[in-house]
Short mmCIF file of C-alpha atoms in Angstrom, two decimals:
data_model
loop_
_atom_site.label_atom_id
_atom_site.label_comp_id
_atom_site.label_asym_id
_atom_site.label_seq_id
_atom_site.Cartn_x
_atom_site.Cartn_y
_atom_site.Cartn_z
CA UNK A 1 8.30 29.35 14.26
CA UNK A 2 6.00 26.68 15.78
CA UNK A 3 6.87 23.91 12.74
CA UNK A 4 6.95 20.03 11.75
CA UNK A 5 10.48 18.55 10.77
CA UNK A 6 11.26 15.85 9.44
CA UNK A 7 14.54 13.97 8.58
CA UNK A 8 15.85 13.29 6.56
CA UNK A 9 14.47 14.74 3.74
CA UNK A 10 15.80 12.31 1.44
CA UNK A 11 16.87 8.75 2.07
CA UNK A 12 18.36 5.80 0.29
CA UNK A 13 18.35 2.36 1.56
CA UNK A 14 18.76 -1.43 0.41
CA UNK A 15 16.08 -3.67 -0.91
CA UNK A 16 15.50 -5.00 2.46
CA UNK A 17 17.70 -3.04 4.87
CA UNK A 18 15.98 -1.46 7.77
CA UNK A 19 15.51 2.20 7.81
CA UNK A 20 13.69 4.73 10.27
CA UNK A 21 12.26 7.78 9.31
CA UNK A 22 11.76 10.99 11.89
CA UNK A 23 9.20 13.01 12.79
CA UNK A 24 9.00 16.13 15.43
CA UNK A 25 6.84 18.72 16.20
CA UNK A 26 6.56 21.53 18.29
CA UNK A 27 3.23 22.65 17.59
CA UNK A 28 2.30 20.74 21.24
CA UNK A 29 -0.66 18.93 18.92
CA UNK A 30 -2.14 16.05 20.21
CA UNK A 31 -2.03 13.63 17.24
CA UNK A 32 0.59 12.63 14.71
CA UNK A 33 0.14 11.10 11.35
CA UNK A 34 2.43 8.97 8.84
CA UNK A 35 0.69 8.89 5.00
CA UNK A 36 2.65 7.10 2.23
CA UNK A 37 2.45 9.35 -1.02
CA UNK A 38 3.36 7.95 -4.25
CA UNK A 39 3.96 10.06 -7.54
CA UNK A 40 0.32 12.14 -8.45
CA UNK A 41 -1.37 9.57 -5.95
CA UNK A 42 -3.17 11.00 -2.78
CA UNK A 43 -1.65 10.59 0.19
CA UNK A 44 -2.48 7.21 1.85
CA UNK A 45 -2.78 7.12 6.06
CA UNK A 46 -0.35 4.54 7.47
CA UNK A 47 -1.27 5.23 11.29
CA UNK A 48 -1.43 7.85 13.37
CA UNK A 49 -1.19 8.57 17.22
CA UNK A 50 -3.45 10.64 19.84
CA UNK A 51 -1.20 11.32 22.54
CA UNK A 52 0.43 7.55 23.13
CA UNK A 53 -2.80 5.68 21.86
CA UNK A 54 -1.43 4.23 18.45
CA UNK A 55 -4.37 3.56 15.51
CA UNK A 56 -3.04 1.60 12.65
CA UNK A 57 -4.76 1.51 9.36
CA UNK A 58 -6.69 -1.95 7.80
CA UNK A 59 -4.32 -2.11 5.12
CA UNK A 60 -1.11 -0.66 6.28
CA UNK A 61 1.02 -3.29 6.02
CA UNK A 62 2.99 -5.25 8.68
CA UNK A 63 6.41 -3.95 7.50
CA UNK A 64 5.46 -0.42 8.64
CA UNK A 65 5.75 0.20 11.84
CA UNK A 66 5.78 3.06 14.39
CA UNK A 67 7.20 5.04 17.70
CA UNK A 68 6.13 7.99 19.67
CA UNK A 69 8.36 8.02 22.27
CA UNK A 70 6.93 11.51 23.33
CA UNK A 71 4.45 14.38 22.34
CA UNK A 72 7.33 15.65 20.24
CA UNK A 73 8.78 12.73 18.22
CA UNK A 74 7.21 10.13 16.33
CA UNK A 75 9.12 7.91 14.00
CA UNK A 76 8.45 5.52 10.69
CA UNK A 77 10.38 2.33 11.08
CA UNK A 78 10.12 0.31 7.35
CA UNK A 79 11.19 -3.53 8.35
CA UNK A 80 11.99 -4.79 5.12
CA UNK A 81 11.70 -1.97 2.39
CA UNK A 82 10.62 -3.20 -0.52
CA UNK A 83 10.93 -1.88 -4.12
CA UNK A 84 7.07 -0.70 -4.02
CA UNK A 85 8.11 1.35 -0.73
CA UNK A 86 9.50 3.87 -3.04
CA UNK A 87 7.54 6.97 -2.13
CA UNK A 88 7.40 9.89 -0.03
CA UNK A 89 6.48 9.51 3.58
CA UNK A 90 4.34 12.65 4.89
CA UNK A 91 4.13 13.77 8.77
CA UNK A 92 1.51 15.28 9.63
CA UNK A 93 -0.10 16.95 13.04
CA UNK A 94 -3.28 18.09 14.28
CA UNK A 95 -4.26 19.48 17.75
CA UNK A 96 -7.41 16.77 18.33
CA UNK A 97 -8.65 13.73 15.96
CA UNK A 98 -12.76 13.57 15.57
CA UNK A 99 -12.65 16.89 14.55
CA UNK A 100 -12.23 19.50 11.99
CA UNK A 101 -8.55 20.48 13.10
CA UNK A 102 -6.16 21.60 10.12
CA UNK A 103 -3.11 18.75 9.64
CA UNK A 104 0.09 20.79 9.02
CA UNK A 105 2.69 18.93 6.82
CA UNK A 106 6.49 18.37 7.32
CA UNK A 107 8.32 18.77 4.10
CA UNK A 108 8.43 14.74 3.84
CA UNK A 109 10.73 12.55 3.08
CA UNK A 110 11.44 11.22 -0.21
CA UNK A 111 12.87 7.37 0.09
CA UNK A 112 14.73 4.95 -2.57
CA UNK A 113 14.96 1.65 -2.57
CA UNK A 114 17.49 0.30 -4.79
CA UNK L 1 -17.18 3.17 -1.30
CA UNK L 2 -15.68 6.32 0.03
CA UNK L 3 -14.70 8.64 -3.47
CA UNK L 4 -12.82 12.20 -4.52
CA UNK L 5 -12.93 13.01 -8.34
CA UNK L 6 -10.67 16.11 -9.44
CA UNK L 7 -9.41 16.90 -12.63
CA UNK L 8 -5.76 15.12 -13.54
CA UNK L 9 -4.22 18.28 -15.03
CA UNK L 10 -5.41 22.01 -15.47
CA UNK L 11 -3.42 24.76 -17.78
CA UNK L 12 -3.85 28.51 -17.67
CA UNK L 13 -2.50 31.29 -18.08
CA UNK L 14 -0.62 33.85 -15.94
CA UNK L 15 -3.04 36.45 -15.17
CA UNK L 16 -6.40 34.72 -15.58
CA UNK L 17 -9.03 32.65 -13.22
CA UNK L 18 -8.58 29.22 -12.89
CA UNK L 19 -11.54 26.83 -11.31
CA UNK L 20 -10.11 23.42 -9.57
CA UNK L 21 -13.51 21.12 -9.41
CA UNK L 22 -13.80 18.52 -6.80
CA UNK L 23 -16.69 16.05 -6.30
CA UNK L 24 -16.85 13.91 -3.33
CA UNK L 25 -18.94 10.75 -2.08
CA UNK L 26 -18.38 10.02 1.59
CA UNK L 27 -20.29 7.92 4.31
CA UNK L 28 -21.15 11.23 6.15
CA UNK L 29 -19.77 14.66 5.91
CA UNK L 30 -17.86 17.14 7.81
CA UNK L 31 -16.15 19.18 5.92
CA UNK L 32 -14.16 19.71 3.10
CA UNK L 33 -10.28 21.05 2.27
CA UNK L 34 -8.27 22.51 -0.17
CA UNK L 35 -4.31 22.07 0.15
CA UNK L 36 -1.45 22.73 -2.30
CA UNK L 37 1.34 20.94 -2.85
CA UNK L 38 4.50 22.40 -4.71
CA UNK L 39 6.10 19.24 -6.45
CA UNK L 40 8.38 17.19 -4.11
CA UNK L 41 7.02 19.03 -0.97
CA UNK L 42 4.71 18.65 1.42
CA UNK L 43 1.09 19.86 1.00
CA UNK L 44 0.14 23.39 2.31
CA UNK L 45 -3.14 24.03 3.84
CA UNK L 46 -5.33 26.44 1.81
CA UNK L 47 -9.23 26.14 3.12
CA UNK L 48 -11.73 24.81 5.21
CA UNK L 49 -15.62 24.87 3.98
CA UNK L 50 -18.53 22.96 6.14
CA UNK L 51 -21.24 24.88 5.18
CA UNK L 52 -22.76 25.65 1.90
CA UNK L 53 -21.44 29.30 -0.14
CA UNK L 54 -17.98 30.61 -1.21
CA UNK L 55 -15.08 31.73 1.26
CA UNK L 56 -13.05 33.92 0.16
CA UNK L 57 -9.37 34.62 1.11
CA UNK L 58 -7.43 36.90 -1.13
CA UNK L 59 -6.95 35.66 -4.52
CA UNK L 60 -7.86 32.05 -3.53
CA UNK L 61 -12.19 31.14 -2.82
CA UNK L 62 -13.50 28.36 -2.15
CA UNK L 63 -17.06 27.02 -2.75
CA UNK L 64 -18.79 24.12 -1.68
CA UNK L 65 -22.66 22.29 -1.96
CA UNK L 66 -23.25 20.01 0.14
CA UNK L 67 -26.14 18.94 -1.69
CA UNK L 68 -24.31 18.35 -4.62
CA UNK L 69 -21.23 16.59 -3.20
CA UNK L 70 -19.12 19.57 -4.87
CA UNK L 71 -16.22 22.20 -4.23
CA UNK L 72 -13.94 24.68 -6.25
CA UNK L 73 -11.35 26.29 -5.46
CA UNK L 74 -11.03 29.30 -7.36
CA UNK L 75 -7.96 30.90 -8.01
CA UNK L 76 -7.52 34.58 -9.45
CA UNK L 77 -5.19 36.81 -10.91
CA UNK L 78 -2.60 33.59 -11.18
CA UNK L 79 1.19 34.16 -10.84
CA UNK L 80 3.28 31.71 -11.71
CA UNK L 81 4.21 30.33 -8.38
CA UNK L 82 1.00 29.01 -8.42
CA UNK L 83 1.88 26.15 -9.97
CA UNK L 84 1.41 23.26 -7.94
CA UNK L 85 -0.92 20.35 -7.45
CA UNK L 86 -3.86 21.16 -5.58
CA UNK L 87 -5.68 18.30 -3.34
CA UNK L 88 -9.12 18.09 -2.87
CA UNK L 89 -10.02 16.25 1.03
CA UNK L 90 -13.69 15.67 2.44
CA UNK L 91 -13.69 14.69 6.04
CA UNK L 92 -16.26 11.47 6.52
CA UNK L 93 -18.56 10.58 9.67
CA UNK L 94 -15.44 9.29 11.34
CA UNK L 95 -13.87 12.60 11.01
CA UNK L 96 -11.43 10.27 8.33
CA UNK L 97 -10.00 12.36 5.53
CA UNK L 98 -10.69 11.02 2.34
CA UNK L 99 -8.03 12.79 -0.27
CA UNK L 100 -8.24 12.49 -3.84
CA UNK L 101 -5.05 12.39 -5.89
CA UNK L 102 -4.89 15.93 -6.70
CA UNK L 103 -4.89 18.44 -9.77
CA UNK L 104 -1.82 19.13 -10.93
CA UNK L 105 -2.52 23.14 -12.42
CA UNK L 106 0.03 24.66 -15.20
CA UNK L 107 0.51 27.81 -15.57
CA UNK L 108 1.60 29.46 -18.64
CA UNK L 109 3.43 32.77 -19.52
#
């Protein structure tokens, strides 16, 4: 089945240790999205990518950052993760941005920062 | 400023009809969604309205005015696996999705 993955689906990490989150596809959709969801919050857009051209949001901060090495992969690199980091990060895909295209979900990953 | 008001928390009861409401104020419109989102996973997509009237697919409809900058999502004949949170997005003149924090619906025995 034509899916998003993500891992891992849970991840730990150190007030201010490094950690990279992953992302694939292989729905073969153009764009790829990163949203930051905290507990019965919306989701909040972090950045997303058509094709290679990267689109970061006004208030993401500078301690996100991101990859797309190819169509397929896209990954979620936190800096410095900070206590308020806590949350779970959302993939998301869509075949074209500007339009009405449906964004299908990975199942997320949940992240701790102790 | 860019807004989607939903209800907090819904209850009902295994069985009945449930209506999520979901009012939206956007710079521009182009359409509106419905997801779900089973606690702790990733949200599930459930509609797609852009013009004015109710859709209907199996027990879940959805309605929207555009007029009125409003939606439900109407949900029949509930079983309890439809408990879940259920997110209200509008898409703006950017084709930006503006997502409001979601109803979290109970359902009861």
């Amino acid at each position: 089945d034509a899916m998003v993955i993500q891992n891992p689906r849970y991840q730990v990490t150190q007030f201010g240790k490094p950690v990279t989150l992953s992302c694939s596809q292989t729905l073969n959709h153009n764009v790829m999205y990163w949203y930051q969801q905290k507990s019965s919050q919306a989701p909040k857009l972090l950045f997303h990518y058509y094709d290679k051209d990267f689109n970061n949001e006004a208030d993401t901060p500078d301690n996100f950052q991101s990859r797309r090495p190819n169509t397929s992969f896209c990954f979620l690199d936190i800096r410095s993760p900070g206590l308020g980091d806590a949350a779970m990060y959302l993939c998301a895909t869509s075949r074209e941005v500007g339009g009405t295209d449906t964004q299908y979900f990975g199942p997320g990953t949940r992240l701790t920062v102790l | 400023g860019q807004n989607i008001d939903q209800p907090t928390e819904m209850t009902a009861t295994e069985g009945a009809i449930v209506q999520i409401n979901c009012t939206y104020q956007t710079s521009g419109f182009n359409g509106l969604f419905w997801y779900q989102q089973h606690a702790g996973e990733a949200p599930t997509f459930l509609s797609y309205n852009v013009l004015d009237g109710l859709e209907e697919k199996g027990r879940f409809s959805s309605f929207l005015s555009r007029s009125k900058g409003y939606s439900y999502l109407l949900l029949k004949e509930l079983q309890m696996k439809d408990s879940a949170s259920y997110l209200c997005a509008a898409l703006d003149s950017n084709y930006q999705l503006i997502w409001g924090a979601g109803t979290k619906l109970i359902i009861k025995p």
